[in-house]
Amino acid sequence: MVNKIKKENNSLELLTYCGLYCGACPSYHRETCLGCRSDDHNQKRTSKWGCKIRDCCIDIKEVLYCGQCSDFPCKIISKKLIDSHPNDQRFYYRHKIPKNMKEISNLGVSQWVLKQRNKWECKTCGEGVVSFYNYECSSCGKEYNSDNKTEVN
């Protein structure tokens, strides 16, 4: 089922370079994107190939994610994500990146991904995934608050 988080995926595959959870991305649900770490050029979502954050992690800093970099948070990630769209609730998840990095550091990638998988799974039907931007279940349509405090823990 496209709407369910792919449980067989390796933990690192579900962690973006910038510290987000691929499993809550609508493009990942629709399978138009195979995740930031995929090198498969046979996918509809191609913006990752020009992503400065991805390029920096892979080619310049040689880290698995920005939180491993001594310059975090740098100007690139702050401008593109952390400080972007400050009053738009659809992008609330971006403002959580510094918190995500601390949690990843404390829990480790595998445990953080498990926590995120549970966080973004619909608590109403247990079948769908609550995604970024629209904050509603991909299966039953249940709406959640973007602050992730009301329904998504």
Short mmCIF file of N, CA and C in Angstrom, two decimals:
data_model
loop_
_atom_site.label_atom_id
_atom_site.label_comp_id
_atom_site.label_asym_id
_atom_site.label_seq_id
_atom_site.Cartn_x
_atom_site.Cartn_y
_atom_site.Cartn_z
N MET A 1 0.85 -1.19 0.00
CA MET A 1 0.00 0.00 0.00
C MET A 1 0.89 1.24 0.00
N VAL A 2 0.65 2.17 -0.88
CA VAL A 2 1.44 3.37 -1.03
C VAL A 2 1.35 4.26 0.21
N ASN A 3 0.20 4.30 0.86
CA ASN A 3 -0.02 5.22 1.97
C ASN A 3 0.67 4.82 3.26
N LYS A 4 1.08 3.59 3.39
CA LYS A 4 1.76 3.15 4.60
C LYS A 4 3.25 3.41 4.48
N ILE A 5 3.87 3.72 5.59
CA ILE A 5 5.31 3.89 5.60
C ILE A 5 5.94 2.54 5.33
N LYS A 6 6.88 2.52 4.46
CA LYS A 6 7.54 1.27 4.09
C LYS A 6 8.38 0.77 5.25
N LYS A 7 7.85 -0.18 5.98
CA LYS A 7 8.48 -0.68 7.20
C LYS A 7 9.80 -1.40 6.93
N GLU A 8 9.98 -1.91 5.72
CA GLU A 8 11.19 -2.66 5.44
C GLU A 8 12.39 -1.75 5.20
N ASN A 9 12.15 -0.46 5.05
CA ASN A 9 13.25 0.45 4.75
C ASN A 9 14.25 0.55 5.88
N ASN A 10 15.47 0.63 5.50
CA ASN A 10 16.57 0.85 6.41
C ASN A 10 16.40 2.23 7.05
N SER A 11 16.76 2.37 8.29
CA SER A 11 16.55 3.61 9.03
C SER A 11 17.20 4.82 8.37
N LEU A 12 18.43 4.67 7.93
CA LEU A 12 19.13 5.81 7.35
C LEU A 12 18.44 6.31 6.09
N GLU A 13 17.80 5.43 5.34
CA GLU A 13 17.06 5.83 4.14
C GLU A 13 15.95 6.81 4.46
N LEU A 14 15.40 6.73 5.66
CA LEU A 14 14.27 7.57 6.03
C LEU A 14 14.67 8.87 6.72
N LEU A 15 15.97 9.08 6.90
CA LEU A 15 16.48 10.32 7.48
C LEU A 15 17.05 11.16 6.35
N THR A 16 16.49 12.35 6.16
CA THR A 16 17.03 13.24 5.13
C THR A 16 18.34 13.84 5.63
N TYR A 17 19.10 14.39 4.73
CA TYR A 17 20.36 15.03 5.11
C TYR A 17 20.12 16.21 6.04
N CYS A 18 18.98 16.87 5.86
CA CYS A 18 18.67 18.06 6.65
C CYS A 18 17.98 17.74 7.97
N GLY A 19 17.73 16.47 8.25
CA GLY A 19 17.16 16.09 9.54
C GLY A 19 15.66 15.95 9.58
N LEU A 20 15.06 15.68 8.45
CA LEU A 20 13.62 15.44 8.40
C LEU A 20 13.38 13.95 8.19
N TYR A 21 12.13 13.56 8.34
CA TYR A 21 11.72 12.17 8.22
C TYR A 21 11.03 11.95 6.88
N CYS A 22 11.65 11.21 5.99
CA CYS A 22 11.08 10.95 4.65
C CYS A 22 9.69 10.33 4.73
N GLY A 23 9.44 9.53 5.73
CA GLY A 23 8.17 8.83 5.86
C GLY A 23 6.97 9.74 6.01
N ALA A 24 7.18 11.02 6.32
CA ALA A 24 6.08 11.97 6.46
C ALA A 24 5.97 12.91 5.26
N CYS A 25 6.71 12.62 4.22
CA CYS A 25 6.69 13.46 3.03
C CYS A 25 5.67 12.94 2.03
N PRO A 26 4.78 13.81 1.54
CA PRO A 26 3.77 13.37 0.58
C PRO A 26 4.37 12.77 -0.69
N SER A 27 5.50 13.28 -1.15
CA SER A 27 6.14 12.74 -2.35
C SER A 27 6.64 11.32 -2.11
N TYR A 28 7.07 11.05 -0.92
CA TYR A 28 7.53 9.71 -0.57
C TYR A 28 6.34 8.74 -0.53
N HIS A 29 5.21 9.20 0.03
CA HIS A 29 3.99 8.37 0.07
C HIS A 29 3.53 8.01 -1.33
N ARG A 30 3.55 9.00 -2.21
CA ARG A 30 3.06 8.78 -3.58
C ARG A 30 4.08 8.03 -4.45
N GLU A 31 5.23 7.79 -3.86
CA GLU A 31 6.33 7.10 -4.54
C GLU A 31 6.83 7.86 -5.76
N THR A 32 6.69 9.20 -5.73
CA THR A 32 7.29 10.02 -6.78
C THR A 32 8.70 10.41 -6.38
N CYS A 33 9.06 10.15 -5.13
CA CYS A 33 10.41 10.38 -4.61
C CYS A 33 10.81 9.14 -3.82
N LEU A 34 12.03 8.72 -4.00
CA LEU A 34 12.53 7.54 -3.29
C LEU A 34 13.37 7.92 -2.08
N GLY A 35 13.31 9.19 -1.70
CA GLY A 35 14.06 9.67 -0.55
C GLY A 35 15.33 10.39 -0.98
N CYS A 36 15.81 11.27 -0.12
CA CYS A 36 16.99 12.08 -0.43
C CYS A 36 18.24 11.26 -0.67
N ARG A 37 18.31 10.11 -0.07
CA ARG A 37 19.52 9.29 -0.17
C ARG A 37 19.55 8.40 -1.41
N SER A 38 18.45 8.33 -2.11
CA SER A 38 18.39 7.49 -3.30
C SER A 38 19.22 8.09 -4.44
N ASP A 39 19.97 7.25 -5.10
CA ASP A 39 20.72 7.67 -6.28
C ASP A 39 20.02 7.25 -7.57
N ASP A 40 18.83 6.72 -7.44
CA ASP A 40 18.05 6.26 -8.59
C ASP A 40 17.49 7.47 -9.33
N HIS A 41 17.98 7.71 -10.52
CA HIS A 41 17.52 8.86 -11.30
C HIS A 41 16.19 8.60 -12.00
N ASN A 42 15.64 7.41 -11.84
CA ASN A 42 14.38 7.04 -12.45
C ASN A 42 13.22 7.29 -11.47
N GLN A 43 13.03 8.55 -11.10
CA GLN A 43 11.94 8.94 -10.21
C GLN A 43 11.46 10.32 -10.62
N LYS A 44 10.21 10.62 -10.34
CA LYS A 44 9.62 11.88 -10.79
C LYS A 44 10.19 13.09 -10.04
N ARG A 45 10.40 12.94 -8.76
CA ARG A 45 10.87 14.06 -7.94
C ARG A 45 12.38 14.16 -8.09
N THR A 46 12.85 15.21 -8.75
CA THR A 46 14.28 15.33 -9.06
C THR A 46 14.96 16.52 -8.38
N SER A 47 14.24 17.25 -7.56
CA SER A 47 14.82 18.45 -6.93
C SER A 47 16.02 18.11 -6.05
N LYS A 48 16.10 16.89 -5.55
CA LYS A 48 17.22 16.51 -4.68
C LYS A 48 18.56 16.64 -5.39
N TRP A 49 18.57 16.48 -6.72
CA TRP A 49 19.83 16.51 -7.46
C TRP A 49 20.44 17.90 -7.43
N GLY A 50 19.66 18.93 -7.14
CA GLY A 50 20.19 20.28 -7.05
C GLY A 50 20.19 20.82 -5.63
N CYS A 51 19.96 19.98 -4.65
CA CYS A 51 19.86 20.43 -3.26
C CYS A 51 21.24 20.75 -2.68
N LYS A 52 21.42 21.99 -2.26
CA LYS A 52 22.70 22.42 -1.69
C LYS A 52 23.03 21.69 -0.39
N ILE A 53 22.00 21.38 0.38
CA ILE A 53 22.21 20.68 1.65
C ILE A 53 22.71 19.27 1.39
N ARG A 54 22.07 18.59 0.49
CA ARG A 54 22.48 17.22 0.11
C ARG A 54 23.91 17.23 -0.43
N ASP A 55 24.18 18.15 -1.35
CA ASP A 55 25.52 18.25 -1.93
C ASP A 55 26.58 18.53 -0.88
N CYS A 56 26.28 19.41 0.05
CA CYS A 56 27.23 19.75 1.11
C CYS A 56 27.53 18.53 1.98
N CYS A 57 26.49 17.83 2.40
CA CYS A 57 26.69 16.64 3.25
C CYS A 57 27.52 15.57 2.54
N ILE A 58 27.22 15.33 1.28
CA ILE A 58 27.89 14.26 0.53
C ILE A 58 29.28 14.67 0.07
N ASP A 59 29.37 15.81 -0.61
CA ASP A 59 30.61 16.17 -1.30
C ASP A 59 31.57 17.05 -0.52
N ILE A 60 31.06 17.87 0.38
CA ILE A 60 31.93 18.81 1.08
C ILE A 60 32.26 18.34 2.49
N LYS A 61 31.25 18.16 3.30
CA LYS A 61 31.46 17.81 4.72
C LYS A 61 31.61 16.31 4.95
N GLU A 62 31.12 15.51 4.01
CA GLU A 62 31.18 14.05 4.11
C GLU A 62 30.58 13.54 5.43
N VAL A 63 29.34 13.98 5.68
CA VAL A 63 28.60 13.57 6.87
C VAL A 63 27.30 12.89 6.43
N LEU A 64 26.71 12.11 7.32
CA LEU A 64 25.46 11.42 7.01
C LEU A 64 24.26 12.35 7.08
N TYR A 65 24.36 13.40 7.90
CA TYR A 65 23.30 14.38 8.04
C TYR A 65 23.90 15.63 8.68
N CYS A 66 23.22 16.76 8.52
CA CYS A 66 23.74 18.05 8.96
C CYS A 66 24.11 18.10 10.44
N GLY A 67 23.42 17.36 11.26
CA GLY A 67 23.69 17.37 12.70
C GLY A 67 25.08 16.88 13.06
N GLN A 68 25.74 16.18 12.15
CA GLN A 68 27.10 15.71 12.39
C GLN A 68 28.14 16.77 12.03
N CYS A 69 27.70 17.86 11.47
CA CYS A 69 28.61 18.93 11.03
C CYS A 69 28.83 19.94 12.15
N SER A 70 30.07 20.33 12.35
CA SER A 70 30.39 21.31 13.41
C SER A 70 29.83 22.69 13.09
N ASP A 71 29.43 22.93 11.85
CA ASP A 71 28.87 24.23 11.46
C ASP A 71 27.35 24.29 11.58
N PHE A 72 26.72 23.20 12.02
CA PHE A 72 25.25 23.19 12.13
C PHE A 72 24.81 24.06 13.29
N PRO A 73 23.78 24.89 13.09
CA PRO A 73 23.07 25.16 11.84
C PRO A 73 23.79 26.23 11.03
N CYS A 74 24.06 25.94 9.80
CA CYS A 74 24.77 26.87 8.92
C CYS A 74 23.76 27.76 8.17
N LYS A 75 24.31 28.68 7.42
CA LYS A 75 23.48 29.62 6.67
C LYS A 75 22.61 28.90 5.63
N ILE A 76 23.14 27.85 5.02
CA ILE A 76 22.40 27.14 3.97
C ILE A 76 21.12 26.52 4.53
N ILE A 77 21.23 25.74 5.58
CA ILE A 77 20.05 25.06 6.13
C ILE A 77 19.11 26.05 6.83
N SER A 78 19.69 27.07 7.45
CA SER A 78 18.84 28.06 8.13
C SER A 78 17.99 28.82 7.13
N LYS A 79 18.61 29.29 6.07
CA LYS A 79 17.87 30.07 5.07
C LYS A 79 16.86 29.21 4.31
N LYS A 80 17.29 28.03 3.89
CA LYS A 80 16.42 27.18 3.07
C LYS A 80 15.28 26.55 3.86
N LEU A 81 15.53 26.18 5.11
CA LEU A 81 14.53 25.41 5.85
C LEU A 81 14.16 25.98 7.21
N ILE A 82 15.10 26.05 8.12
CA ILE A 82 14.79 26.37 9.52
C ILE A 82 14.08 27.71 9.67
N ASP A 83 14.58 28.73 8.99
CA ASP A 83 14.01 30.08 9.12
C ASP A 83 13.00 30.42 8.04
N SER A 84 12.71 29.48 7.16
CA SER A 84 11.79 29.77 6.04
C SER A 84 10.33 29.68 6.47
N HIS A 85 9.51 30.47 5.85
CA HIS A 85 8.06 30.44 6.06
C HIS A 85 7.69 30.48 7.55
N PRO A 86 8.14 31.49 8.29
CA PRO A 86 7.92 31.50 9.74
C PRO A 86 6.46 31.52 10.19
N ASN A 87 5.58 32.06 9.39
CA ASN A 87 4.17 32.15 9.80
C ASN A 87 3.25 31.21 9.03
N ASP A 88 3.82 30.30 8.29
CA ASP A 88 3.02 29.37 7.50
C ASP A 88 3.05 28.00 8.18
N GLN A 89 1.93 27.60 8.74
CA GLN A 89 1.86 26.36 9.50
C GLN A 89 2.15 25.10 8.68
N ARG A 90 2.01 25.20 7.36
CA ARG A 90 2.34 24.03 6.53
C ARG A 90 3.81 23.65 6.65
N PHE A 91 4.64 24.63 6.98
CA PHE A 91 6.08 24.39 7.04
C PHE A 91 6.60 24.30 8.47
N TYR A 92 5.71 24.08 9.41
CA TYR A 92 6.08 23.99 10.83
C TYR A 92 7.15 22.93 11.07
N TYR A 93 7.06 21.82 10.36
CA TYR A 93 8.01 20.71 10.52
C TYR A 93 9.46 21.16 10.28
N ARG A 94 9.66 22.15 9.43
CA ARG A 94 11.01 22.66 9.15
C ARG A 94 11.63 23.34 10.37
N HIS A 95 10.79 23.97 11.14
CA HIS A 95 11.28 24.69 12.32
C HIS A 95 11.71 23.74 13.42
N LYS A 96 11.38 22.47 13.28
CA LYS A 96 11.74 21.43 14.25
C LYS A 96 13.10 20.79 13.96
N ILE A 97 13.76 21.19 12.90
CA ILE A 97 15.02 20.56 12.51
C ILE A 97 16.07 20.60 13.62
N PRO A 98 16.31 21.74 14.29
CA PRO A 98 17.31 21.71 15.38
C PRO A 98 16.95 20.70 16.48
N LYS A 99 15.67 20.62 16.82
CA LYS A 99 15.22 19.64 17.82
C LYS A 99 15.45 18.21 17.30
N ASN A 100 15.15 17.99 16.03
CA ASN A 100 15.38 16.68 15.44
C ASN A 100 16.84 16.28 15.54
N MET A 101 17.73 17.21 15.25
CA MET A 101 19.17 16.91 15.29
C MET A 101 19.61 16.51 16.70
N LYS A 102 19.08 17.19 17.71
CA LYS A 102 19.41 16.83 19.09
C LYS A 102 18.89 15.43 19.42
N GLU A 103 17.67 15.14 18.99
CA GLU A 103 17.10 13.82 19.24
C GLU A 103 17.88 12.72 18.52
N ILE A 104 18.29 12.98 17.29
CA ILE A 104 19.07 11.99 16.55
C ILE A 104 20.39 11.72 17.27
N SER A 105 20.99 12.79 17.74
CA SER A 105 22.25 12.65 18.47
C SER A 105 22.07 11.84 19.75
N ASN A 106 20.98 12.08 20.45
CA ASN A 106 20.71 11.39 21.72
C ASN A 106 20.23 9.95 21.53
N LEU A 107 19.36 9.73 20.56
CA LEU A 107 18.74 8.41 20.37
C LEU A 107 19.48 7.51 19.39
N GLY A 108 20.17 8.11 18.44
CA GLY A 108 20.73 7.36 17.33
C GLY A 108 19.72 7.34 16.19
N VAL A 109 20.19 7.11 14.99
CA VAL A 109 19.34 7.16 13.81
C VAL A 109 18.20 6.15 13.87
N SER A 110 18.49 4.91 14.18
CA SER A 110 17.45 3.86 14.17
C SER A 110 16.32 4.16 15.14
N GLN A 111 16.65 4.54 16.36
CA GLN A 111 15.62 4.83 17.36
C GLN A 111 14.84 6.09 17.00
N TRP A 112 15.53 7.09 16.44
CA TRP A 112 14.84 8.31 16.03
C TRP A 112 13.84 8.00 14.92
N VAL A 113 14.25 7.19 13.95
CA VAL A 113 13.34 6.83 12.85
C VAL A 113 12.14 6.07 13.39
N LEU A 114 12.34 5.15 14.33
CA LEU A 114 11.21 4.44 14.93
C LEU A 114 10.25 5.41 15.62
N LYS A 115 10.82 6.38 16.33
CA LYS A 115 10.00 7.39 17.01
C LYS A 115 9.21 8.20 15.99
N GLN A 116 9.85 8.59 14.90
CA GLN A 116 9.17 9.37 13.86
C GLN A 116 8.09 8.54 13.17
N ARG A 117 8.38 7.29 12.91
CA ARG A 117 7.40 6.40 12.27
C ARG A 117 6.14 6.35 13.12
N ASN A 118 6.31 6.20 14.41
CA ASN A 118 5.17 6.17 15.33
C ASN A 118 4.48 7.53 15.39
N LYS A 119 5.25 8.59 15.40
CA LYS A 119 4.71 9.95 15.49
C LYS A 119 3.81 10.28 14.30
N TRP A 120 4.21 9.89 13.11
CA TRP A 120 3.50 10.28 11.90
C TRP A 120 2.47 9.26 11.43
N GLU A 121 2.35 8.15 12.14
CA GLU A 121 1.33 7.15 11.79
C GLU A 121 -0.02 7.65 12.33
N CYS A 122 -1.07 7.49 11.55
CA CYS A 122 -2.40 7.94 11.97
C CYS A 122 -2.86 7.15 13.19
N LYS A 123 -3.22 7.86 14.23
CA LYS A 123 -3.68 7.22 15.46
C LYS A 123 -5.16 6.83 15.37
N THR A 124 -5.87 7.39 14.41
CA THR A 124 -7.29 7.08 14.25
C THR A 124 -7.51 5.75 13.55
N CYS A 125 -6.91 5.59 12.38
CA CYS A 125 -7.14 4.36 11.61
C CYS A 125 -5.98 3.37 11.67
N GLY A 126 -4.79 3.87 12.01
CA GLY A 126 -3.62 3.00 12.09
C GLY A 126 -3.11 2.52 10.74
N GLU A 127 -3.73 2.97 9.67
CA GLU A 127 -3.35 2.53 8.33
C GLU A 127 -2.57 3.58 7.56
N GLY A 128 -2.95 4.83 7.72
CA GLY A 128 -2.35 5.88 6.91
C GLY A 128 -1.21 6.60 7.61
N VAL A 129 -0.68 7.56 6.89
CA VAL A 129 0.42 8.37 7.37
C VAL A 129 -0.02 9.83 7.34
N VAL A 130 0.29 10.55 8.39
CA VAL A 130 0.04 11.99 8.43
C VAL A 130 1.26 12.63 7.77
N SER A 131 1.03 13.50 6.81
CA SER A 131 2.16 14.04 6.07
C SER A 131 2.37 15.52 6.31
N PHE A 132 3.59 15.95 5.99
CA PHE A 132 3.92 17.37 6.03
C PHE A 132 2.97 18.12 5.10
N TYR A 133 2.90 19.39 5.26
CA TYR A 133 2.12 20.31 4.42
C TYR A 133 0.62 20.27 4.71
N ASN A 134 -0.02 19.10 4.56
CA ASN A 134 -1.47 19.08 4.74
C ASN A 134 -1.89 18.53 6.09
N TYR A 135 -1.03 17.83 6.78
CA TYR A 135 -1.28 17.32 8.13
C TYR A 135 -2.61 16.58 8.24
N GLU A 136 -2.82 15.67 7.31
CA GLU A 136 -3.99 14.80 7.39
C GLU A 136 -3.59 13.39 7.00
N CYS A 137 -4.37 12.44 7.48
CA CYS A 137 -4.08 11.03 7.22
C CYS A 137 -4.28 10.70 5.74
N SER A 138 -3.33 9.98 5.20
CA SER A 138 -3.40 9.58 3.79
C SER A 138 -4.46 8.51 3.53
N SER A 139 -4.95 7.89 4.60
CA SER A 139 -5.92 6.82 4.43
C SER A 139 -7.34 7.25 4.81
N CYS A 140 -7.53 7.73 6.04
CA CYS A 140 -8.89 8.06 6.50
C CYS A 140 -9.23 9.54 6.40
N GLY A 141 -8.23 10.39 6.13
CA GLY A 141 -8.48 11.82 5.97
C GLY A 141 -8.53 12.61 7.26
N LYS A 142 -8.31 11.98 8.41
CA LYS A 142 -8.33 12.68 9.70
C LYS A 142 -7.34 13.84 9.65
N GLU A 143 -7.80 15.03 10.06
CA GLU A 143 -6.94 16.20 10.08
C GLU A 143 -6.24 16.33 11.42
N TYR A 144 -5.01 16.77 11.38
CA TYR A 144 -4.18 16.97 12.57
C TYR A 144 -3.69 18.40 12.59
N ASN A 145 -3.34 18.89 13.78
CA ASN A 145 -2.76 20.22 13.88
C ASN A 145 -1.31 20.17 13.45
N SER A 146 -0.84 21.21 12.79
CA SER A 146 0.53 21.23 12.29
C SER A 146 1.57 21.30 13.40
N ASP A 147 1.15 21.69 14.59
CA ASP A 147 2.12 21.75 15.69
C ASP A 147 2.42 20.36 16.25
N ASN A 148 1.72 19.37 15.71
CA ASN A 148 1.93 17.97 16.09
C ASN A 148 1.65 17.69 17.56
N LYS A 149 0.88 18.53 18.21
CA LYS A 149 0.61 18.32 19.62
C LYS A 149 -0.79 17.78 19.88
N THR A 150 -1.73 18.05 19.01
CA THR A 150 -3.09 17.64 19.27
C THR A 150 -3.32 16.17 18.99
N GLU A 151 -2.98 15.71 17.80
CA GLU A 151 -3.22 14.31 17.44
C GLU A 151 -1.93 13.54 17.22
N VAL A 152 -0.97 14.16 16.56
CA VAL A 152 0.29 13.49 16.31
C VAL A 152 1.23 13.84 17.44
N ASN A 153 1.64 12.85 18.21
CA ASN A 153 2.48 13.12 19.39
C ASN A 153 3.90 13.39 19.03
#
